[in-house]
C-alpha atoms as one frame of an Amber mdcrd trajectory, in Angstrom:
protein
  -1.749  30.528   1.821   0.146  27.345   2.445   1.602  27.421   5.905   4.558
  25.693   7.533   2.799  25.861  10.917   2.958  22.641  12.909  -0.313  23.217
  14.801  -3.632  24.883  14.087  -2.925  27.373  16.877   0.297  28.392  15.100
  -1.573  28.585  11.797  -4.111  31.004  13.244  -1.281  33.313  14.342  -0.341
  33.742  10.669  -3.708  34.587   9.118  -4.765  38.142   8.218  -6.450  39.900
  11.136  -9.665  40.517   9.172 -10.131  36.741   8.756  -9.047  35.596  12.212
 -12.460  35.633  13.920 -14.058  33.600  11.124 -11.260  31.030  11.073 -11.378
  30.695  14.858 -15.111  30.115  14.657 -14.651  27.490  11.914 -12.161  25.721
  14.166 -14.491  25.875  17.158 -17.366  24.419  15.123 -15.144  21.638  13.781
 -14.007  20.745  17.275 -17.579  20.831  18.572 -19.216  18.734  15.855 -16.466
  16.442  14.606 -16.147  14.246  17.685 -13.719  11.401  17.152 -11.887  13.301
  14.413  -8.224  14.216  14.798  -7.178  17.839  14.221  -4.006  17.969  12.101
  -2.027  20.303   9.890  -1.710  18.885   6.388  -1.297  20.465   2.980  -0.396
  23.681   4.840  -3.829  24.020   6.452  -5.979  22.668   9.291  -7.602  19.294
   8.602  -9.947  17.018  10.488  -9.392  13.306   9.967 -11.424  10.250  10.861
 -10.045   6.749  10.409  -6.926   8.371   8.928  -8.924  10.070   6.141  -9.169
  13.870   5.838 -12.831  14.861   5.645 -12.852  18.582   6.518 -10.332  21.387
   6.208 -10.155  25.145   6.003  -7.659  27.711   4.783  -7.044  31.389   4.325
  -6.138  31.684   0.642  -4.983  34.831  -1.124  -8.428  35.837  -2.417 -10.843
  33.800  -0.295 -11.479  31.621   2.717 -11.748  27.980   1.699 -13.784  25.359
   3.510 -13.251  21.782   2.385 -16.132  19.385   2.964 -14.918  16.183   1.387
 -17.931  13.888   1.843 -19.648  13.992  -1.552 -23.121  13.301  -0.128 -22.802
  16.213   2.304 -21.745  18.670  -0.416 -24.544  17.497  -2.705 -27.147  17.834
   0.049 -26.077  21.422   0.798 -25.327  22.669  -2.731 -28.523  24.742  -2.914
 -27.451  26.603   0.253 -24.036  27.505  -1.177 -25.169  30.188  -3.578 -24.999
  33.929  -3.526 -22.664  36.810  -4.115 -19.131  36.010  -3.055 -19.674  32.268
  -2.621 -18.605  29.603  -5.088 -18.009  25.904  -4.737 -16.646  22.906  -6.520
 -16.673  19.211  -5.786 -15.354  19.523  -2.217 -14.354  23.159  -1.723 -16.432
  26.193  -0.805 -14.836  29.585  -1.449 -15.959  32.682   0.445 -14.643  35.919
  -1.076 -15.079  37.827   2.184 -15.245  36.648   5.799 -18.785  37.996   6.226
 -20.018  35.688   3.437 -19.590  32.592   5.643 -23.009  31.344   6.734 -22.250
  29.554   9.995 -25.671  27.891  10.153 -24.933  26.139   6.847 -21.392  25.304
   7.975 -22.710  23.802  11.190 -25.246  21.735   9.254 -22.509  20.431   6.949
 -20.245  19.522   9.871 -23.040  17.643  11.638 -23.836  15.810   8.391 -20.159
  14.972   7.895 -19.970  13.459  11.376 -22.926  11.174  10.475 -21.864  10.408
   6.917 -20.343   7.189   5.673 -20.507   8.371   2.054 -17.698   8.668  -0.452
 -14.804  11.053   0.183 -13.737  12.978  -2.902
Protein backbone atom coordinates (compact mmCIF):
# COMPACT_ATOMS: atom_id res chain seq x y z
CA UNK A 1 0.00 0.00 0.00
CA UNK A 2 1.28 3.44 -0.81
CA UNK A 3 0.54 5.75 2.06
CA UNK A 4 0.10 9.50 2.35
CA UNK A 5 1.34 9.38 5.95
CA UNK A 6 3.85 12.08 6.82
CA UNK A 7 5.64 10.06 9.54
CA UNK A 8 6.43 6.42 10.17
CA UNK A 9 4.27 6.55 13.30
CA UNK A 10 1.30 7.66 11.17
CA UNK A 11 2.11 4.95 8.62
CA UNK A 12 1.98 2.25 11.28
CA UNK A 13 -1.52 3.40 12.28
CA UNK A 14 -2.72 2.48 8.78
CA UNK A 15 -1.33 -1.04 8.41
CA UNK A 16 -3.45 -4.18 8.87
CA UNK A 17 -3.50 -5.34 12.49
CA UNK A 18 -2.07 -8.77 11.63
CA UNK A 19 1.09 -7.10 10.26
CA UNK A 20 1.53 -4.37 12.86
CA UNK A 21 3.80 -6.25 15.29
CA UNK A 22 6.18 -7.29 12.50
CA UNK A 23 6.36 -3.80 11.02
CA UNK A 24 6.97 -2.28 14.46
CA UNK A 25 9.78 -4.75 15.01
CA UNK A 26 11.30 -3.94 11.60
CA UNK A 27 11.23 -0.27 12.56
CA UNK A 28 12.82 -0.94 15.94
CA UNK A 29 15.62 -2.97 14.33
CA UNK A 30 16.23 -0.25 11.74
CA UNK A 31 16.45 2.39 14.44
CA UNK A 32 18.76 0.21 16.53
CA UNK A 33 21.21 -0.79 13.81
CA UNK A 34 21.12 2.06 11.32
CA UNK A 35 22.83 4.70 13.45
CA UNK A 36 23.42 7.90 11.54
CA UNK A 37 20.59 7.14 9.11
CA UNK A 38 17.58 9.43 8.84
CA UNK A 39 14.10 7.91 9.11
CA UNK A 40 11.82 9.36 6.41
CA UNK A 41 8.61 8.65 4.56
CA UNK A 42 9.24 8.39 0.83
CA UNK A 43 7.51 6.52 -1.96
CA UNK A 44 4.61 6.03 0.47
CA UNK A 45 6.65 3.93 2.90
CA UNK A 46 9.27 4.19 5.66
CA UNK A 47 12.84 4.68 4.43
CA UNK A 48 16.22 4.97 6.09
CA UNK A 49 18.67 7.30 4.39
CA UNK A 50 22.38 7.90 4.83
CA UNK A 51 24.15 10.74 3.05
CA UNK A 52 20.81 11.54 1.40
CA UNK A 53 20.58 8.08 -0.20
CA UNK A 54 17.80 5.61 0.68
CA UNK A 55 19.36 2.29 1.68
CA UNK A 56 16.58 0.47 3.58
CA UNK A 57 12.80 0.59 3.49
CA UNK A 58 9.79 -1.51 4.35
CA UNK A 59 6.15 -1.60 3.36
CA UNK A 60 2.90 -3.43 3.86
CA UNK A 61 1.83 -4.31 0.31
CA UNK A 62 -1.45 -5.92 -0.69
CA UNK A 63 -0.12 -9.50 -0.75
CA UNK A 64 3.14 -9.31 1.20
CA UNK A 65 5.43 -7.40 3.51
CA UNK A 66 8.32 -5.89 1.58
CA UNK A 67 11.76 -5.21 2.99
CA UNK A 68 14.08 -3.19 0.78
CA UNK A 69 17.80 -3.71 1.32
CA UNK A 70 19.37 -1.57 -1.37
CA UNK A 71 23.08 -2.29 -0.88
CA UNK A 72 23.85 -4.87 -3.57
CA UNK A 73 26.70 -6.48 -1.61
CA UNK A 74 24.44 -7.01 1.41
CA UNK A 75 21.68 -8.65 -0.65
CA UNK A 76 24.20 -10.88 -2.43
CA UNK A 77 25.80 -11.95 0.85
CA UNK A 78 22.42 -12.94 2.32
CA UNK A 79 20.73 -14.42 -0.76
CA UNK A 80 21.17 -18.01 0.45
CA UNK A 81 19.29 -17.12 3.66
CA UNK A 82 16.32 -15.67 1.77
CA UNK A 83 14.80 -18.93 0.60
CA UNK A 84 11.83 -20.93 1.70
CA UNK A 85 8.09 -21.09 1.42
CA UNK A 86 6.53 -17.65 1.31
CA UNK A 87 9.78 -15.75 0.75
CA UNK A 88 10.96 -14.36 -2.56
CA UNK A 89 13.44 -11.67 -3.46
CA UNK A 90 14.74 -9.62 -6.31
CA UNK A 91 17.64 -7.26 -6.70
CA UNK A 92 16.82 -5.14 -3.63
CA UNK A 93 13.43 -6.31 -2.36
CA UNK A 94 12.50 -9.22 -0.12
CA UNK A 95 8.83 -10.24 -0.12
CA UNK A 96 7.31 -12.13 2.81
CA UNK A 97 3.88 -13.59 2.02
CA UNK A 98 2.93 -13.78 5.70
CA UNK A 99 4.21 -11.89 8.74
CA UNK A 100 5.46 -15.09 10.39
CA UNK A 101 7.82 -15.70 7.44
CA UNK A 102 10.08 -12.80 8.48
CA UNK A 103 13.29 -14.18 9.95
CA UNK A 104 14.42 -11.38 12.27
CA UNK A 105 17.89 -12.87 12.76
CA UNK A 106 18.52 -12.56 9.02
CA UNK A 107 16.99 -9.07 8.95
CA UNK A 108 19.21 -7.98 11.81
CA UNK A 109 22.27 -9.37 10.04
CA UNK A 110 21.36 -7.48 6.86
CA UNK A 111 20.82 -4.22 8.75
CA UNK A 112 24.18 -4.53 10.52
CA UNK A 113 25.85 -5.27 7.18
CA UNK A 114 24.11 -2.29 5.58
CA UNK A 115 25.41 0.01 8.31
CA UNK A 116 28.98 -1.18 7.53
CA UNK A 117 28.63 -1.28 3.76
CA UNK A 118 30.04 1.21 1.30
CA UNK A 119 28.97 -0.94 -1.66
CA UNK A 120 26.77 0.02 -4.58
CA UNK A 121 23.14 1.00 -4.00
CA UNK A 122 20.76 -0.47 -6.56
